[in-house]
Amino acid sequence: MHVPDGFLSPQITIPAYAVAAPLWAVGVRRYFGRGAVESLPVVGSLTALAFVIQTIMIPVPGGTSTHLVGVALLAILYHPLVAFVCESLVLLLQAVFFGAGGVTVLGVNALAMGLLGPAAAWLVYRLLGRVWGRGAAFLAGYVGLQVSTVAVAAVLGLQHHLSERYFPIPFSVSFAAMVIPSATVTGVVEGLYTVFALSLLRKAKLRGLEL
Amino acid sequence: MGSSSDARRSRAWLAAWVVAVFGLSALTDLRTLGIACAAAALIFWRGSWRAVRKVLLSVLPITLGLSLASWAWLRFGLKTGPSVQPFLALGLRAALIAFVTFSVLARVNLLRALAPWPSLVRLLCLALAQIHALRLLATESLLGLRSRMPRKPGAIDLVRGAGGITGALFGLATRNARDISDAMRSRGF
């Protein structure tokens, strides 16, 4: 799902950084300062877990593959800004050490996968969590992933609209290639992962994590 | 003295790299991209093979695969006549940026460069340590599951096997993270 370096021009990547930077600053100051002594290890572990599950590719019909994101969980447990900072870190590590995604597109990827998706998941869980429990967790994971996918596809479409010479793949092609596997396969797995991980974390009763 | 000049040098490399990759991401012309490739190869000649190998393994298959599939779909599925040049430029740009990134990062000490931001260093250390630990644990659990089964485990077997062990592994990972976090805090991070 990551947009790789070189797929988006500075016309898009620089404004995305301008939006992301203050949010990073607020997120780090509010949730990762001195007061985060208890929660930081759990957040670190969940970030690592998100990193590991993002490397697990799910094959989809047609010979391609898609992957989970796994940070909706952080938004549900803490706050969408925690998910945003953690996913940004995951994306940075993937770009730097594994060549997945990239540095110029970090702002775009982080906003799509780290903020919009997790914020949607958080909202769904806040609205339905009390009345629907596991169903709400599933729906939160599913909706979060769809929102992230549509956001990434929309940005690629915008780049094509701005310059076909820069990004020659039309919106219809990139949208279908991204949304169909996400809606039919990955979204369901992401929803199940969210339910499964939440119930495990409840049983584990970890210090620094109130459920 | 040596380590502070090292940190300064690392930060200078990182700053130059950020400017360079944004500059490269604006290039669309194949000839300009070719010149930029030649310049990058000259600047990062030492150790370039390792960076090229990483690009070939991790970046080019995805970019080329996506470009080829999209071009083929436009050409044969939608019966349009797409030019090859933008697709080539897309692949070359992605590969060049990745090459520059890998080459620069091989020359800097990331943790030392980030030293002025201790919270970031602490989170980075925790995440890196946990990534290694979780990958190791995931590989070990998979190998354990395989050794217990007479056939290759399917998706359902994987989910069943994961259900039993993941909670315990995650608890262990969090305790490890807490130990690392406490140790780093006691050292002034």
Coordinates of C-alpha atoms in Angstrom, one line a residue:
Chain A
M1 CA 0.0 0.0 0.0
H2 CA 3.0 2.3 0.5
V3 CA 3.6 4.9 -2.1
P4 CA 7.3 4.5 -3.1
D5 CA 9.7 7.3 -3.5
G6 CA 9.6 8.8 -7.0
F7 CA 5.8 8.2 -7.5
L8 CA 4.8 11.6 -6.1
S9 CA 6.2 15.0 -7.1
P10 CA 7.2 17.7 -4.6
Q11 CA 4.0 19.5 -5.5
I12 CA 2.3 16.9 -3.3
T13 CA 5.0 15.7 -1.0
I14 CA 6.0 19.1 0.4
P15 CA 2.5 20.2 1.3
A16 CA 2.0 16.7 2.9
Y17 CA 5.1 17.3 5.1
A18 CA 3.7 20.8 6.0
V19 CA 0.5 19.2 7.3
A20 CA 2.2 16.2 9.0
A21 CA 5.1 18.1 10.7
P22 CA 2.9 20.1 13.3
L23 CA 0.9 16.9 14.0
W24 CA 4.2 15.0 14.6
A25 CA 5.3 17.8 17.0
V26 CA 2.0 17.8 18.9
G27 CA 1.9 14.0 19.0
V28 CA 5.4 13.6 20.3
R29 CA 5.1 16.4 22.8
R30 CA 1.7 15.1 24.1
Y31 CA 2.2 11.4 24.1
F32 CA 5.9 10.6 24.1
G33 CA 7.3 13.0 26.7
R34 CA 8.4 12.4 30.3
G35 CA 4.9 11.3 31.2
A36 CA 5.0 8.4 28.8
V37 CA 7.3 6.2 31.0
E38 CA 4.7 3.5 31.6
S39 CA 3.1 3.5 28.1
L40 CA 6.3 3.8 26.0
P41 CA 7.3 0.1 26.2
V42 CA 3.8 -1.1 25.2
V43 CA 3.7 1.5 22.4
G44 CA 7.2 0.4 21.3
S45 CA 6.1 -3.3 21.2
L46 CA 2.9 -2.5 19.4
T47 CA 4.9 -0.4 16.9
A48 CA 7.2 -3.3 16.4
L49 CA 4.3 -5.6 16.0
A50 CA 2.8 -3.3 13.4
F51 CA 6.2 -3.3 11.6
V52 CA 6.3 -7.1 11.6
I53 CA 2.7 -7.6 10.4
Q54 CA 3.2 -5.1 7.6
T55 CA 5.9 -7.3 6.2
I56 CA 3.4 -10.2 6.0
M57 CA 2.0 -10.1 2.5
I58 CA -1.4 -11.6 1.8
P59 CA -1.7 -13.0 -1.8
V60 CA -4.7 -11.9 -3.7
P61 CA -6.1 -13.2 -7.0
G62 CA -4.3 -11.9 -10.0
G63 CA -0.8 -12.6 -8.7
T64 CA -0.4 -9.5 -6.5
S65 CA -0.3 -9.2 -2.8
T66 CA -1.5 -6.8 -0.1
H67 CA -0.7 -6.3 3.5
L68 CA -2.1 -5.4 6.9
V69 CA -1.4 -2.1 8.6
G70 CA -2.1 -2.9 12.3
V71 CA -2.0 0.6 13.8
A72 CA -5.7 1.0 14.2
L73 CA -5.1 -0.9 17.4
L74 CA -2.8 1.9 18.7
A75 CA -5.5 4.5 17.8
I76 CA -8.2 2.5 19.7
L77 CA -5.9 1.9 22.7
Y78 CA -4.4 5.3 23.0
H79 CA -5.2 8.1 20.5
P80 CA -5.0 8.6 16.7
L81 CA -2.0 10.8 17.2
V82 CA -0.1 8.0 18.9
A83 CA -0.9 5.8 15.9
F84 CA 0.3 8.6 13.6
V85 CA 3.6 8.9 15.3
C86 CA 4.2 5.2 15.6
E87 CA 3.2 4.5 12.0
S88 CA 5.5 7.3 10.9
L89 CA 8.3 5.6 12.7
V90 CA 7.4 2.3 11.1
L91 CA 7.3 3.9 7.7
L92 CA 10.6 5.6 8.3
L93 CA 12.3 2.4 9.3
Q94 CA 10.8 0.6 6.3
A95 CA 12.0 3.3 4.0
V96 CA 15.5 3.6 5.5
F97 CA 16.3 -0.1 6.0
F98 CA 14.1 -2.0 3.5
G99 CA 13.4 0.4 0.7
A100 CA 9.7 0.1 1.2
G101 CA 7.8 3.4 0.8
G102 CA 10.3 6.3 1.0
V103 CA 11.4 9.5 2.6
T104 CA 10.0 12.1 0.2
V105 CA 6.6 10.4 0.4
L106 CA 6.8 9.8 4.2
G107 CA 4.3 12.7 4.9
V108 CA 1.8 11.3 2.4
N109 CA 2.1 7.7 3.6
A110 CA 2.0 8.7 7.3
L111 CA -1.1 10.9 6.8
A112 CA -2.9 8.1 4.9
M113 CA -1.9 5.0 6.8
G114 CA -1.1 6.6 10.2
L115 CA -3.7 9.3 10.6
L116 CA -6.7 9.0 8.4
G117 CA -7.2 5.3 8.7
P118 CA -6.5 5.0 12.4
A119 CA -8.7 8.1 13.1
A120 CA -11.5 6.4 11.2
A121 CA -10.9 3.2 13.2
W122 CA -10.9 5.2 16.4
L123 CA -14.1 7.0 15.5
V124 CA -15.9 3.7 14.6
Y125 CA -14.7 2.1 17.9
R126 CA -15.7 5.1 20.0
L127 CA -19.2 5.1 18.4
L128 CA -19.9 1.4 18.5
G129 CA -17.4 -0.1 21.0
R130 CA -19.8 0.0 24.1
V131 CA -22.7 -1.6 22.3
W132 CA -21.1 -3.9 19.9
G133 CA -17.7 -5.0 21.4
R134 CA -15.9 -7.4 19.1
G135 CA -18.1 -6.4 16.1
A136 CA -17.0 -2.8 16.6
A137 CA -13.3 -3.8 16.8
F138 CA -13.7 -5.7 13.5
L139 CA -15.4 -2.9 11.8
A140 CA -12.9 -0.4 13.1
G141 CA -10.0 -2.4 11.6
Y142 CA -11.9 -2.9 8.4
V143 CA -13.0 0.7 7.9
G144 CA -9.6 2.1 9.0
L145 CA -7.8 0.1 6.3
Q146 CA -10.4 1.1 3.6
V147 CA -10.0 4.8 4.5
S148 CA -6.2 4.5 4.2
T149 CA -6.4 2.6 0.9
V150 CA -8.8 5.1 -0.6
A151 CA -6.6 8.0 0.6
V152 CA -3.4 6.5 -1.0
A153 CA -5.3 5.8 -4.3
A154 CA -6.7 9.3 -4.3
V155 CA -3.3 10.9 -3.9
L156 CA -2.0 8.8 -6.8
G157 CA -5.0 9.9 -8.8
L158 CA -4.2 13.5 -7.9
Q159 CA -0.6 13.1 -9.1
H160 CA -1.8 11.6 -12.4
H161 CA -4.2 14.6 -12.7
L162 CA -1.4 17.1 -12.0
S163 CA 1.0 15.5 -14.4
E164 CA 0.5 12.4 -16.6
R165 CA 4.1 12.6 -17.6
Y166 CA 5.1 12.2 -14.0
F167 CA 2.7 9.4 -13.0
P168 CA 1.3 7.8 -16.1
I169 CA -1.1 5.3 -14.4
P170 CA -4.7 6.6 -14.5
F171 CA -6.8 6.9 -11.3
S172 CA -9.2 4.2 -12.5
V173 CA -6.3 1.6 -12.8
S174 CA -4.6 2.5 -9.5
F175 CA -7.9 2.8 -7.6
A176 CA -9.1 -0.6 -8.8
A177 CA -5.7 -2.3 -8.1
M178 CA -5.7 -1.0 -4.6
V179 CA -9.3 -1.0 -3.4
I180 CA -10.5 -4.4 -4.7
P181 CA -7.9 -6.5 -2.7
S182 CA -8.3 -4.2 0.3
A183 CA -12.1 -4.4 0.4
T184 CA -12.3 -8.1 -0.3
V185 CA -9.2 -9.6 1.5
T186 CA -7.0 -7.4 3.5
G187 CA -9.8 -5.4 5.2
V188 CA -11.3 -8.6 6.5
V189 CA -7.9 -9.9 7.8
E190 CA -7.2 -6.5 9.4
G191 CA -10.6 -6.6 11.1
L192 CA -9.9 -10.1 12.5
Y193 CA -6.4 -9.1 13.6
T194 CA -7.8 -6.1 15.5
V195 CA -10.4 -8.3 17.3
F196 CA -7.8 -10.9 18.1
A197 CA -5.1 -8.5 19.3
L198 CA -7.5 -6.5 21.4
S199 CA -8.7 -9.7 23.2
L200 CA -5.1 -10.9 23.7
L201 CA -4.2 -7.5 25.2
R202 CA -7.2 -7.6 27.5
K203 CA -6.1 -11.0 28.8
A204 CA -2.4 -10.0 29.1
K205 CA -3.3 -7.1 31.6
L206 CA -0.1 -5.1 30.7
R207 CA 1.2 -2.3 32.9
G208 CA 0.7 1.0 31.0
L209 CA -2.3 -0.2 29.2
E210 CA -5.8 0.4 30.4
L211 CA -8.6 -1.5 28.6
Chain B
M1 CA 35.5 15.3 20.3
G2 CA 35.6 12.6 17.7
S3 CA 32.0 11.5 18.4
S4 CA 30.6 15.0 18.3
S5 CA 32.3 15.7 14.9
D6 CA 30.9 12.3 13.8
A7 CA 27.4 13.3 14.8
R8 CA 27.8 16.7 13.0
R9 CA 29.0 14.9 9.9
S10 CA 26.1 12.4 10.1
R11 CA 23.6 15.3 10.4
A12 CA 25.2 17.1 7.4
W13 CA 24.9 13.9 5.3
L14 CA 21.3 13.5 6.4
A15 CA 20.5 17.2 5.5
A16 CA 22.2 16.9 2.1
W17 CA 20.4 13.6 1.5
V18 CA 16.9 15.1 2.2
V19 CA 17.6 18.0 -0.2
A20 CA 18.9 15.6 -2.8
V21 CA 16.0 13.1 -2.7
F22 CA 13.4 15.9 -2.9
G23 CA 15.4 17.4 -5.9
L24 CA 15.5 14.0 -7.6
S25 CA 11.8 13.4 -7.0
A26 CA 11.1 16.4 -9.2
L27 CA 12.9 14.9 -12.3
T28 CA 10.8 13.6 -15.2
D29 CA 13.1 13.7 -18.1
L30 CA 15.0 10.5 -18.9
R31 CA 18.2 12.3 -20.0
T32 CA 18.3 14.4 -16.8
L33 CA 17.7 11.2 -14.8
G34 CA 20.5 9.5 -16.6
I35 CA 22.9 12.3 -15.8
A36 CA 21.7 12.2 -12.1
C37 CA 22.3 8.4 -12.1
A38 CA 25.9 8.9 -13.4
A39 CA 26.6 11.6 -10.8
A40 CA 25.2 9.5 -8.0
A41 CA 27.3 6.5 -9.1
L42 CA 30.5 8.8 -9.1
I43 CA 29.7 10.3 -5.7
F44 CA 28.8 6.9 -4.1
W45 CA 31.3 4.8 -6.0
R46 CA 32.7 3.2 -2.8
G47 CA 30.3 0.6 -1.6
S48 CA 27.9 1.1 -4.5
W49 CA 27.5 -2.6 -5.2
R50 CA 25.8 -3.2 -1.9
A51 CA 23.3 -0.3 -2.5
V52 CA 22.7 -1.5 -6.1
R53 CA 22.0 -5.0 -4.8
K54 CA 19.5 -3.6 -2.2
V55 CA 17.8 -1.6 -5.0
L56 CA 17.6 -4.6 -7.2
L57 CA 16.1 -6.8 -4.5
S58 CA 13.7 -4.5 -2.7
V59 CA 12.7 -1.6 -4.9
L60 CA 13.0 -2.5 -8.6
P61 CA 10.8 -5.6 -8.6
I62 CA 7.8 -3.6 -7.1
T63 CA 8.3 -0.6 -9.3
L64 CA 9.0 -2.5 -12.5
G65 CA 6.2 -5.0 -11.8
L66 CA 3.7 -2.2 -11.2
S67 CA 4.9 -0.2 -14.2
L68 CA 4.8 -3.2 -16.5
A69 CA 1.4 -4.4 -15.3
S70 CA -0.1 -0.9 -15.6
W71 CA 1.4 -0.4 -19.1
A72 CA 0.2 -3.8 -20.2
W73 CA -3.3 -3.0 -18.9
L74 CA -3.4 0.3 -20.7
R75 CA -2.0 -1.2 -23.9
F76 CA -4.0 -4.4 -24.1
G77 CA -6.9 -3.9 -21.7
L78 CA -8.0 -0.4 -22.5
K79 CA -6.5 -0.5 -26.0
T80 CA -4.8 2.9 -25.6
G81 CA -1.2 3.5 -26.8
P82 CA 0.7 4.6 -23.7
S83 CA 4.2 6.0 -24.1
V84 CA 6.9 3.9 -22.5
Q85 CA 9.0 7.0 -21.5
P86 CA 7.0 8.0 -18.4
F87 CA 7.0 4.4 -17.1
L88 CA 10.8 4.2 -17.6
A89 CA 11.3 7.5 -15.9
L90 CA 9.1 6.4 -13.0
G91 CA 11.2 3.2 -12.5
L92 CA 14.5 5.0 -12.9
R93 CA 13.5 7.8 -10.5
A94 CA 12.4 5.3 -7.8
A95 CA 15.5 3.3 -8.2
L96 CA 17.8 6.3 -8.1
I97 CA 16.2 7.8 -5.0
A98 CA 16.5 4.4 -3.3
F99 CA 20.2 4.1 -4.4
V100 CA 21.0 7.5 -2.9
T101 CA 19.2 6.7 0.3
F102 CA 20.9 3.4 0.8
S103 CA 24.3 4.9 0.0
V104 CA 23.9 7.8 2.4
L105 CA 22.6 5.7 5.2
A106 CA 25.6 3.4 4.9
R107 CA 27.7 6.4 5.6
V108 CA 25.9 7.8 8.7
N109 CA 25.3 6.7 12.2
L110 CA 21.5 7.3 12.5
L111 CA 21.3 7.0 16.3
R112 CA 24.2 9.4 16.8
A113 CA 22.7 11.9 14.4
L114 CA 19.4 11.8 16.3
A115 CA 21.1 12.2 19.7
P116 CA 19.6 15.7 20.3
W117 CA 16.2 14.1 20.4
P118 CA 16.4 11.5 23.3
S119 CA 12.7 10.5 23.2
L120 CA 13.0 9.7 19.5
V121 CA 16.2 7.7 20.1
R122 CA 14.5 5.8 22.9
L123 CA 11.5 4.9 20.8
L124 CA 13.7 4.0 17.8
C125 CA 15.8 1.7 20.0
L126 CA 12.7 0.1 21.5
A127 CA 11.1 -0.4 18.1
L128 CA 14.3 -1.8 16.5
A129 CA 15.0 -4.2 19.4
Q130 CA 11.4 -5.4 19.3
I131 CA 11.3 -5.8 15.5
H132 CA 14.3 -8.1 15.8
A133 CA 12.8 -10.0 18.8
L134 CA 9.4 -10.4 17.2
R135 CA 10.8 -11.5 13.9
L136 CA 12.9 -14.1 15.6
L137 CA 10.0 -15.2 17.7
A138 CA 7.7 -15.4 14.7
T139 CA 10.2 -17.5 12.7
E140 CA 10.8 -19.8 15.7
S141 CA 7.0 -20.3 16.2
L142 CA 6.6 -21.1 12.5
L143 CA 9.5 -23.5 12.6
G144 CA 8.0 -25.1 15.8
L145 CA 4.6 -25.4 14.1
R146 CA 6.1 -27.0 11.0
S147 CA 8.1 -29.5 13.1
R148 CA 4.9 -30.6 14.9
M149 CA 2.9 -31.2 11.7
P150 CA 3.3 -34.0 9.2
R151 CA 2.5 -31.7 6.3
K152 CA 3.1 -28.1 5.4
P153 CA 0.8 -25.9 7.6
G154 CA -2.0 -24.1 5.9
A155 CA -3.6 -20.7 6.7
I156 CA -6.0 -22.3 9.3
D157 CA -3.1 -24.1 11.0
L158 CA -1.2 -20.9 11.1
V159 CA -4.1 -19.0 12.8
R160 CA -4.7 -21.8 15.3
G161 CA -0.9 -22.0 16.1
A162 CA -0.6 -18.3 16.4
G163 CA -3.6 -18.0 18.7
G164 CA -2.0 -20.0 21.4
I165 CA 1.5 -18.5 21.4
T166 CA 1.0 -14.8 20.3
G167 CA -0.3 -13.6 23.7
A168 CA 2.6 -15.1 25.6
L169 CA 5.1 -13.7 23.0
F170 CA 3.6 -10.3 23.1
G171 CA 3.8 -10.3 26.9
L172 CA 7.4 -11.3 26.7
A173 CA 8.1 -8.6 24.1
T174 CA 6.5 -5.9 26.3
R175 CA 8.6 -7.0 29.3
N176 CA 11.7 -6.8 27.2
A177 CA 10.7 -3.4 26.0
R178 CA 10.1 -2.2 29.6
D179 CA 13.6 -3.5 30.6
I180 CA 15.2 -1.7 27.6
S181 CA 13.2 1.5 28.4
D182 CA 14.2 1.4 32.1
A183 CA 17.9 0.8 31.2
M184 CA 17.9 3.7 28.7
R185 CA 16.2 6.0 31.2
S186 CA 18.7 5.2 33.9
R187 CA 21.5 6.2 31.3
G188 CA 19.9 9.6 30.8
F189 CA 17.8 9.1 27.7

